[in-house]
mmCIF file of C-alpha atoms in Angstrom:
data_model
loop_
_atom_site.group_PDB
_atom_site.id
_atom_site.type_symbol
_atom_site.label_atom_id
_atom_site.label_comp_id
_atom_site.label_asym_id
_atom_site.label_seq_id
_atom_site.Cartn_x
_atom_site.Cartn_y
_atom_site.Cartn_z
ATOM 1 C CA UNK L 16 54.105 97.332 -47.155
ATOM 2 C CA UNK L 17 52.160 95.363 -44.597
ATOM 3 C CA UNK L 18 48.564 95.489 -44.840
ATOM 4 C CA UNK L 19 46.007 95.024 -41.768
ATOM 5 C CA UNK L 20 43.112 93.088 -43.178
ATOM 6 C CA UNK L 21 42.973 89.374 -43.259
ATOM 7 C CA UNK L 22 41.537 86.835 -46.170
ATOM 8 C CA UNK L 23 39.105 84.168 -45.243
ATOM 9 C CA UNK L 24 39.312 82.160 -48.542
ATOM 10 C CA UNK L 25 38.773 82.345 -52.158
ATOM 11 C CA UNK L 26 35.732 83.135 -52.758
ATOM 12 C CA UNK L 27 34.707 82.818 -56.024
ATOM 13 C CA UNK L 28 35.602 83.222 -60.174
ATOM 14 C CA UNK L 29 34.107 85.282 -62.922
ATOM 15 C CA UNK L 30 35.041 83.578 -66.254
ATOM 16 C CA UNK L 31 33.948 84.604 -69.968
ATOM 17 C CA UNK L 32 32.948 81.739 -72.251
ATOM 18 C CA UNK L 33 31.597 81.933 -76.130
ATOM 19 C CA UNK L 34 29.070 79.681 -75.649
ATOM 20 C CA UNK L 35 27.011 78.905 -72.597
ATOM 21 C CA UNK L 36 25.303 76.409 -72.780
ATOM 22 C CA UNK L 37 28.326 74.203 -74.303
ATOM 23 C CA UNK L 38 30.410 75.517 -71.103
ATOM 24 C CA UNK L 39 27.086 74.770 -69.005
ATOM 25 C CA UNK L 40 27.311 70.776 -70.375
ATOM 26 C CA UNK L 41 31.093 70.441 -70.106
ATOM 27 C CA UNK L 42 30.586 71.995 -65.988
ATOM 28 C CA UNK L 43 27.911 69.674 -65.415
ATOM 29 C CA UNK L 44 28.756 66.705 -67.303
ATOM 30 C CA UNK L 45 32.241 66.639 -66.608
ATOM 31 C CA UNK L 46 33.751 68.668 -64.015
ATOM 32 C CA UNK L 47 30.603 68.279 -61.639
ATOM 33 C CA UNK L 48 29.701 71.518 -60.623
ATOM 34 C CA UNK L 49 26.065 72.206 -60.255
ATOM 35 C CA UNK L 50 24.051 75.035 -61.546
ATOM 36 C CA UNK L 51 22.234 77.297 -59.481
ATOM 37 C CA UNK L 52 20.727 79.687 -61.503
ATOM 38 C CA UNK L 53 21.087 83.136 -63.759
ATOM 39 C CA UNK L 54 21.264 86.502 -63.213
ATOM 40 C CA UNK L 55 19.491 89.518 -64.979
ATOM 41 C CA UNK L 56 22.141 90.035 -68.002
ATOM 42 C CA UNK L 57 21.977 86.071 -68.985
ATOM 43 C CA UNK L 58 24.983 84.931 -66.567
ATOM 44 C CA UNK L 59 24.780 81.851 -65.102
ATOM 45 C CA UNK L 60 25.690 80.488 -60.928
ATOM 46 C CA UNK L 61 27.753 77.120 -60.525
ATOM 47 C CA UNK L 62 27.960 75.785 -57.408
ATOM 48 C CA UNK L 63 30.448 73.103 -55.373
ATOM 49 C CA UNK L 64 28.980 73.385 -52.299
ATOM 50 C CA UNK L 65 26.777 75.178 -49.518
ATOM 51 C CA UNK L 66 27.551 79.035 -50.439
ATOM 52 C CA UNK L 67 24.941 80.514 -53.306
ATOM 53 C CA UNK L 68 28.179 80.252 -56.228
ATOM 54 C CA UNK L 69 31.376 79.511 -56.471
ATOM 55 C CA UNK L 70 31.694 80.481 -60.597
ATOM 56 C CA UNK L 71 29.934 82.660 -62.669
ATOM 57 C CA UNK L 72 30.042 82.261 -66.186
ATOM 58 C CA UNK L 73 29.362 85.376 -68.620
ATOM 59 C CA UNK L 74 28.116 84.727 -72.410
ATOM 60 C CA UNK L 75 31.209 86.855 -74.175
ATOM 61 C CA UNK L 76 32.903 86.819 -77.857
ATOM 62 C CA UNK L 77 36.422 85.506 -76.362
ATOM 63 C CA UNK L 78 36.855 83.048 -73.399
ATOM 64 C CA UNK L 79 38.854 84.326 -70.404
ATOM 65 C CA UNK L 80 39.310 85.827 -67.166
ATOM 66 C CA UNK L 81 36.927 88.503 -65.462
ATOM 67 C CA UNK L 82 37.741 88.759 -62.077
ATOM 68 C CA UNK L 83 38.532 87.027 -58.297
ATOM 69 C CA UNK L 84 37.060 87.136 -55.569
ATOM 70 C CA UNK L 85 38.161 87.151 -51.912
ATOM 71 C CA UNK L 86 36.000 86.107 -48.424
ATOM 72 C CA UNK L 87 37.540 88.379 -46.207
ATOM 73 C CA UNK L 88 37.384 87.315 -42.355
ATOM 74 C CA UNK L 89 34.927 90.100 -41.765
ATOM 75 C CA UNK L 90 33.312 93.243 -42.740
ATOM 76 C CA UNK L 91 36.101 95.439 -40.592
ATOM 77 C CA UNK L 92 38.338 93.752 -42.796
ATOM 78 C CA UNK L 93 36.397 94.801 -46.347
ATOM 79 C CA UNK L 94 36.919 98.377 -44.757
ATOM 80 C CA UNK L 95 40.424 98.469 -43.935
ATOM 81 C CA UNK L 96 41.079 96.738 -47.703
ATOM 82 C CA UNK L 97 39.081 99.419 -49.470
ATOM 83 C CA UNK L 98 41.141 102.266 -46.990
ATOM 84 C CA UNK L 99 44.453 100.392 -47.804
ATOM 85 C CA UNK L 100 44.119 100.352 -51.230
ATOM 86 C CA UNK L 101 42.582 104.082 -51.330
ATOM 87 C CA UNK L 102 45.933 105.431 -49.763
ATOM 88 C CA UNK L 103 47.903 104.075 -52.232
ATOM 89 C CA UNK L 104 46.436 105.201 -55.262
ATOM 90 C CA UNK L 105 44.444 101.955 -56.870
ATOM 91 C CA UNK L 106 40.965 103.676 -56.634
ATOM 92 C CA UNK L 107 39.024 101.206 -55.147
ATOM 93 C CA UNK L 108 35.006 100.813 -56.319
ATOM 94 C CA UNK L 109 32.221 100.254 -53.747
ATOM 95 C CA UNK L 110 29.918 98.029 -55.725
ATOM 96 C CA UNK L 111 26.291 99.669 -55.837
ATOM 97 C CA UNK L 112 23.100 97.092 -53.666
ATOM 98 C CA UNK L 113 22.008 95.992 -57.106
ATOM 99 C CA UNK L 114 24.933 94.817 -57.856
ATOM 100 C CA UNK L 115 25.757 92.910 -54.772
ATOM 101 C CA UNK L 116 22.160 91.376 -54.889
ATOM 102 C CA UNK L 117 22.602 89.337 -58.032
ATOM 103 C CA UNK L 118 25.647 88.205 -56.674
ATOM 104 C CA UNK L 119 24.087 87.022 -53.745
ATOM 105 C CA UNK L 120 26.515 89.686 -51.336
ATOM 106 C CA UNK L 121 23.837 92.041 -51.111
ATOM 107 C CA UNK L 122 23.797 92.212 -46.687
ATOM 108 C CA UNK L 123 27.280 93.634 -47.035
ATOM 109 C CA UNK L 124 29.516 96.366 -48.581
ATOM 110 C CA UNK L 125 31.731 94.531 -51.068
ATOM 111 C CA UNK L 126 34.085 96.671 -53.614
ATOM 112 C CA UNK L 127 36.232 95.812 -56.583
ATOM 113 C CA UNK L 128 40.236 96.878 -57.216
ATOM 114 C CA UNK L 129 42.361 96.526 -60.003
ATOM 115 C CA UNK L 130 46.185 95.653 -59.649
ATOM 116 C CA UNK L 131 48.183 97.925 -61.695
ATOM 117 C CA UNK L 132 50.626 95.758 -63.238
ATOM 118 C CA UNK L 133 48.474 94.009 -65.306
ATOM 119 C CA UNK L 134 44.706 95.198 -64.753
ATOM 120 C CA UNK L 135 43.511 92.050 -62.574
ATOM 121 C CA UNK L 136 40.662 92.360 -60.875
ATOM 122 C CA UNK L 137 40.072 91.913 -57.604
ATOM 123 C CA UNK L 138 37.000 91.819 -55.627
ATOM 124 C CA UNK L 139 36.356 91.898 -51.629
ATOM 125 C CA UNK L 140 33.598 90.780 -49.354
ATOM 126 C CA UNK L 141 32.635 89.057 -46.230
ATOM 127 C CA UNK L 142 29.715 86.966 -46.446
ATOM 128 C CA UNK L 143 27.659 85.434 -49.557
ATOM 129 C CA UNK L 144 24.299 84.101 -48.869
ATOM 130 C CA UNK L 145 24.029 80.208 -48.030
ATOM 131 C CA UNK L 146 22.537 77.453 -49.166
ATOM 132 C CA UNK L 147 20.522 74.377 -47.464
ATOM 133 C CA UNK L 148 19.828 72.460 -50.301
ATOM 134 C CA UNK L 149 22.846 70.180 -51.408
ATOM 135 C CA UNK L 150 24.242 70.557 -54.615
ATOM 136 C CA UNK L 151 22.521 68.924 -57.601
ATOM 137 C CA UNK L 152 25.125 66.663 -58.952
ATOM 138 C CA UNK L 153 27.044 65.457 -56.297
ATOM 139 C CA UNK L 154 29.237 62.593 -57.807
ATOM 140 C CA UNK L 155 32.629 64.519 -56.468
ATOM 141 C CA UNK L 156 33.448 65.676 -53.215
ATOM 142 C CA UNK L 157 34.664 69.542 -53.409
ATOM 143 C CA UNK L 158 36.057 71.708 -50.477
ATOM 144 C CA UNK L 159 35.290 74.624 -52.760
ATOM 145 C CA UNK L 160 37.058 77.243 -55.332
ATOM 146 C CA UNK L 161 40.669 77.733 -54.815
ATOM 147 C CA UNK L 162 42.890 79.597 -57.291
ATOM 148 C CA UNK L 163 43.437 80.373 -61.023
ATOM 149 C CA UNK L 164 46.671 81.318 -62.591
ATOM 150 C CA UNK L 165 47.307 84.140 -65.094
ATOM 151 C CA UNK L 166 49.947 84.607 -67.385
ATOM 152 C CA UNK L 167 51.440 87.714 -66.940
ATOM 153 C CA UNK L 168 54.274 89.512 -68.638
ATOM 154 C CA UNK L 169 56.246 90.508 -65.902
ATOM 155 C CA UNK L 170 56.111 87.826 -63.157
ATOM 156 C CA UNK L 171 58.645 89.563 -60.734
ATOM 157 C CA UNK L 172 56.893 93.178 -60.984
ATOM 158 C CA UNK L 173 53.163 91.674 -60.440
ATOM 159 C CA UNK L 174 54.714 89.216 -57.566
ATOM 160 C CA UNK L 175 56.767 92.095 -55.919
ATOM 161 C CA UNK L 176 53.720 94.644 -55.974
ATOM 162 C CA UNK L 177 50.905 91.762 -54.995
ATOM 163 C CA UNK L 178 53.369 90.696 -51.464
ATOM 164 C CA UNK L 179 54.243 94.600 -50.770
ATOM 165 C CA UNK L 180 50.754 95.533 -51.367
ATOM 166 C CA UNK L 181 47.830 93.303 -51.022
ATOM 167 C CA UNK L 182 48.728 91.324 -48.132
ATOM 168 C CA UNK L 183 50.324 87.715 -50.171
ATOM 169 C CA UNK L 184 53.131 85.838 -49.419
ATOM 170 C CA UNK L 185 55.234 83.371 -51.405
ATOM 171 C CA UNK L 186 55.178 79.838 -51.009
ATOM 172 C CA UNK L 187 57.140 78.918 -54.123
ATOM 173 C CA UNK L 188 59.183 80.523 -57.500
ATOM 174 C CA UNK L 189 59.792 78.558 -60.508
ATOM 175 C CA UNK L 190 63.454 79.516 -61.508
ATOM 176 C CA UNK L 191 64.319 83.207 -60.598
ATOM 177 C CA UNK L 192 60.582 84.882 -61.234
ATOM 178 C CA UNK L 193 59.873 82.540 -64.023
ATOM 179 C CA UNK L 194 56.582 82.157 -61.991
ATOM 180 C CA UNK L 195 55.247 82.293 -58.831
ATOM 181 C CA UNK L 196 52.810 80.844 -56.576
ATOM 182 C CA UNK L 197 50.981 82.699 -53.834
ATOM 183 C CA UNK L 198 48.878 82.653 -51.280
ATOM 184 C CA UNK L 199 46.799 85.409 -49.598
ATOM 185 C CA UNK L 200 47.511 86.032 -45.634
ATOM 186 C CA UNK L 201 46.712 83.798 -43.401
ATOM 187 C CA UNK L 202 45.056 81.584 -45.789
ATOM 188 C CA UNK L 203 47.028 78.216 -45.299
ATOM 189 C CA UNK L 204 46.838 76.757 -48.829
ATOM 190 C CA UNK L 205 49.967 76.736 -50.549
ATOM 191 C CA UNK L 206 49.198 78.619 -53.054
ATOM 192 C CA UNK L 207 45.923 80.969 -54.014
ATOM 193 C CA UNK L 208 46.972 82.526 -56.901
ATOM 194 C CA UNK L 209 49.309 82.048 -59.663
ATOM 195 C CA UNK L 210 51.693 84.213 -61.342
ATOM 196 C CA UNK L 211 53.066 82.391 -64.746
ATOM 197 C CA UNK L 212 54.618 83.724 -67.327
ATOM 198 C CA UNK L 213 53.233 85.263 -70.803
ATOM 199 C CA UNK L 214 54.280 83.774 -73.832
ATOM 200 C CA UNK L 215 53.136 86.664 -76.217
ATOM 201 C CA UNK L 216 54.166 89.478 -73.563
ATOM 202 C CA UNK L 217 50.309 89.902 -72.935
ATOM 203 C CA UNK L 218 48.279 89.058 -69.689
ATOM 204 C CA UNK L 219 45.996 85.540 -70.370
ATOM 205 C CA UNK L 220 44.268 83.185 -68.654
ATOM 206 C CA UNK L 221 46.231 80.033 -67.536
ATOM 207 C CA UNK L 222 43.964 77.721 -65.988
ATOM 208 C CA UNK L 223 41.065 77.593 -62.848
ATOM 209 C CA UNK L 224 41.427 75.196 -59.858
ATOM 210 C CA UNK L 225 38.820 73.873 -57.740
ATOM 211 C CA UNK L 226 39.985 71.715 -54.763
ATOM 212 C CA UNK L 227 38.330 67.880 -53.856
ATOM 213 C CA UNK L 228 38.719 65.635 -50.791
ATOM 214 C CA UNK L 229 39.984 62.211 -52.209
ATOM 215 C CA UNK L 230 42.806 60.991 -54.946
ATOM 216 C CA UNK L 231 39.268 58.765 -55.753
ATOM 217 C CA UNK L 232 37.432 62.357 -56.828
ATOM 218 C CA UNK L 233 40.585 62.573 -59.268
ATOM 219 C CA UNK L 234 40.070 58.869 -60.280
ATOM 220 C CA UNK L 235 36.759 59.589 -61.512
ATOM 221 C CA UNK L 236 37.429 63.130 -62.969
ATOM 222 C CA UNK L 237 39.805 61.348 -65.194
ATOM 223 C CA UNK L 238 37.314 58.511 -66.098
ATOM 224 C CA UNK L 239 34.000 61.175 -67.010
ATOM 225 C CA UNK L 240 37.209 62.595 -69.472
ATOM 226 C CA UNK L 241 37.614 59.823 -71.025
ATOM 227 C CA UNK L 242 34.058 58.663 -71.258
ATOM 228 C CA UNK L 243 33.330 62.220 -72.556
ATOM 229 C CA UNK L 244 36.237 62.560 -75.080
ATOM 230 C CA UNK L 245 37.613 65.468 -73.449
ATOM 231 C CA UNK L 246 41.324 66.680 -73.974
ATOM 232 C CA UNK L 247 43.870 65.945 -70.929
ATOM 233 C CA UNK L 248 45.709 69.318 -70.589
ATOM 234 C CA UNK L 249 48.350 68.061 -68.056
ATOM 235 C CA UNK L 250 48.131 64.859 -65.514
ATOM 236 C CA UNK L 251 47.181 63.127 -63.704
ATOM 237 C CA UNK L 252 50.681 63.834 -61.660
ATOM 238 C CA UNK L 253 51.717 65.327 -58.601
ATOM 239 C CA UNK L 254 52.823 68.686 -58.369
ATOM 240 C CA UNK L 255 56.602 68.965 -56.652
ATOM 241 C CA UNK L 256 56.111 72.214 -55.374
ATOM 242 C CA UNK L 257 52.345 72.131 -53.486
ATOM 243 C CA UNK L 258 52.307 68.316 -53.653
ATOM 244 C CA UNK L 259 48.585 68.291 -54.493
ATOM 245 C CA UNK L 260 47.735 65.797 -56.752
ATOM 246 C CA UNK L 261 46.704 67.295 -60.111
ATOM 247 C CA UNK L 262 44.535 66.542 -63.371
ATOM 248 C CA UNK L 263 43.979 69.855 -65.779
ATOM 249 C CA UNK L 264 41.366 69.332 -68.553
ATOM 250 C CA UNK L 265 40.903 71.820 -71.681
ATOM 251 C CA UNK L 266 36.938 73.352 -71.822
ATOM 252 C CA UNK L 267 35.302 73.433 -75.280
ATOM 253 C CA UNK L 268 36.638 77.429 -75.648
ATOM 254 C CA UNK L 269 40.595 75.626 -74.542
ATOM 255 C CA UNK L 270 40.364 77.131 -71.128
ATOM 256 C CA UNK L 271 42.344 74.919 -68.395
ATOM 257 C CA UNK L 272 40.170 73.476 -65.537
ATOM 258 C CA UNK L 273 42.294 71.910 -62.427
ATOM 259 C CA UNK L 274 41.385 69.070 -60.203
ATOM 260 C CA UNK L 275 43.354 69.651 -57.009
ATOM 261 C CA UNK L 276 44.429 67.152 -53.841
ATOM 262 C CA UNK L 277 46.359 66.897 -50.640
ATOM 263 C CA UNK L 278 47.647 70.397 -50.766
ATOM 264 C CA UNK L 279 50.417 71.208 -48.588
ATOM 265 C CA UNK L 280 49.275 73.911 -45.593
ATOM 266 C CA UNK L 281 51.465 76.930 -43.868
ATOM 267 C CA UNK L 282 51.067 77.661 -40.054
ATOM 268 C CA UNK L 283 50.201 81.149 -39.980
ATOM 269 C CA UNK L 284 52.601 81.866 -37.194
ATOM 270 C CA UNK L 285 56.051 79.760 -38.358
ATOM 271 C CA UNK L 286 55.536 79.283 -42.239
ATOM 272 C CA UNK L 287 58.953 77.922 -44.318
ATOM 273 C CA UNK L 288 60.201 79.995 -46.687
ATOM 274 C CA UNK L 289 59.524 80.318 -49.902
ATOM 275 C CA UNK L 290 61.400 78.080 -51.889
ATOM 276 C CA UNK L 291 63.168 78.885 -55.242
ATOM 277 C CA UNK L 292 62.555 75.394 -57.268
ATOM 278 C CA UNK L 293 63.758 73.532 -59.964
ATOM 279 C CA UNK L 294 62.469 74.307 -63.471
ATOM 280 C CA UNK L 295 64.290 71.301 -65.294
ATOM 281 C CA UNK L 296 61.607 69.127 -67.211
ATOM 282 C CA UNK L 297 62.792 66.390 -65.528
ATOM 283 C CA UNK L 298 61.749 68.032 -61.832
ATOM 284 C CA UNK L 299 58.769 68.986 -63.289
ATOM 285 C CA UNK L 300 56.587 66.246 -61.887
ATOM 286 C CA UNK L 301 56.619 64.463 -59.093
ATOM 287 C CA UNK L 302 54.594 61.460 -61.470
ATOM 288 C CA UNK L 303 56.486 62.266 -64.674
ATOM 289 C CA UNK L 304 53.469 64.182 -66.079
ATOM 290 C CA UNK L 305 54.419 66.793 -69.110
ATOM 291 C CA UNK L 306 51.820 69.213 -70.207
ATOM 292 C CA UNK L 307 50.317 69.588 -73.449
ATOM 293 C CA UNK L 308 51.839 72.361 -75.433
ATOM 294 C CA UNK L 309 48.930 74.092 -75.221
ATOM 295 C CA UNK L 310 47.967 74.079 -71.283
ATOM 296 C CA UNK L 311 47.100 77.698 -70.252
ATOM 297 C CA UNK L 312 47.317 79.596 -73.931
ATOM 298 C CA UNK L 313 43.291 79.827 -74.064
ATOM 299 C CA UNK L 314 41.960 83.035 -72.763
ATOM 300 C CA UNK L 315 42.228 86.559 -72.154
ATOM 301 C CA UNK L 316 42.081 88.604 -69.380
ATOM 302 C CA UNK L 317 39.631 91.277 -68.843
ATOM 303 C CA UNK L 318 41.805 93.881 -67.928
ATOM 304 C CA UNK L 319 39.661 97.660 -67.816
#
């Protein structure tokens, strides 16, 4: 079904972790993000760039997935999403002032969806509140939030009902449905979401992607690992389908945390088609990188 709103870019990601201030250290320390305060229930702002948060960290017993967010390209287009979705049954939330105050939306209506294939949550605005003062740690060079994956148990039905329904297209499958990478209309990222496939036939959370400028903001990602004795989850390598350059790096609760470059970017008016690619190990990787057997088996998703 073709929708009639329009995405502006991810906007941000809600993520549970068991222990705050050890997930506070690891952001800081070692993937660079920079906090920017908390909110009344104890949950905590990260920042990359000039908008009030890009992540938002809840203190929870198990580490996973809460929710996305989406920037729409305006408020018409928060309307016609919350009428879409409405008319086909999802039962769409508006989110109350409060709410959109601590999350720094609180100038404009902003509601929250769930998918019904799996539970994801969804949520849709058009402006947060910006920033003047630069980020406090400022040793990488973001352009901002851009995807997570989830493992899902039935890659094909979640794929089939995000494209028909919610306004994404398909830049690339793994194998027939083994997984799929999308990206939400007209958005020219290759890929804004990730559907990957379950290994225990329940939904999890695979890993969270931010994107930087330079292959040297990867360089020195790898380098604060090492320094810092993290765990290399998969890279650095070089993605055949997106070609973005790549390093994934586990979080003290396992969770996967991406470094992404150079990604490849769709014309909104003549886009390829999607692609049905290669799943061989040796196609893999451009670079010959191989994941660690446990890369994107940390995590739950939050799911009602």
């Amino acid at each position: 079904m073709p929708v009639n709103f329009r995405y502006a870019k991810p906007g941000y990601a809600a993520l549970n972790v068991t222990d705050l201030a050890r997930t506070t250290e690891f952001l800081t320390e070692v993937y660079a993000l920079s906090p920017y305060g908390e909110g009344p229930d104890g949950e905590r702002f990260f920042r990359s760039g000039s908008q009030h948060h890009d992540l938002v960290l809840y203190q929870n017993e198990q580490a996973g997935f809460v929710r996305h967010a989406w920037q729409m390209e305006s408020d018409d287009d928060v309307q016609k999403a919350y009428r879409h979705f409405e008319a086909i049954g999802l039962g769409p939330s508006w989110l109350s002032r409060e709410q959109t105050e601590v999350l720094a939306l609180g100038y404009r209506p902003v509601f929250r969806v769930r998918e019904p294939t799996v539970g994801i949550c969804y949520e849709y605005y058009s402006e947060m509140t910006q920033v003047s003062s630069p980020p406090s740690i400022q040793i990488t060079d973001f352009e901002g939030y851009l995807h997570v994956g989830i493992n899902v148990p039935d890659v094909r039905a979640s794929t089939e009902f995000a494209v028909e329904n919610m306004g994404y297209l398909v830049s690339d499958y793994l194998g027939d449905h083994l997984a799929a990478l999308v990206r939400a209309f007209p958005i020219p990222h290759h890929h804004t979401f990730a559907f990957l496939p379950s290994r225990t036939g329940k939904p999890g959370f695979n890993h969270i992607a931010f994107k930087v400028k330079s292959f040297a903001d990867v360089g020195k990602y790898y380098n604060r690992v090492m320094n810092n004795q993290a765990k290399i989850a998969f890279g650095i390598g070089k993605h055949p389908t997106s070609t973005s350059v790549h390093l994934y790096i586990f979080d003290p609760d396992g969770l996967s945390w991406e470094y992404s470059q150079g990604m490849e970017q769709f014309d909104e008016h003549h886009p390829r088609p999607a692609r049905f690619m290669s799943t061989n190990a040796e196609d893999y990787d451009l670079w010959g990188a191989r994941p660690n057997p446990e890369f994107g088996t940390f995590g739950n998703v939050v799911t009602e």
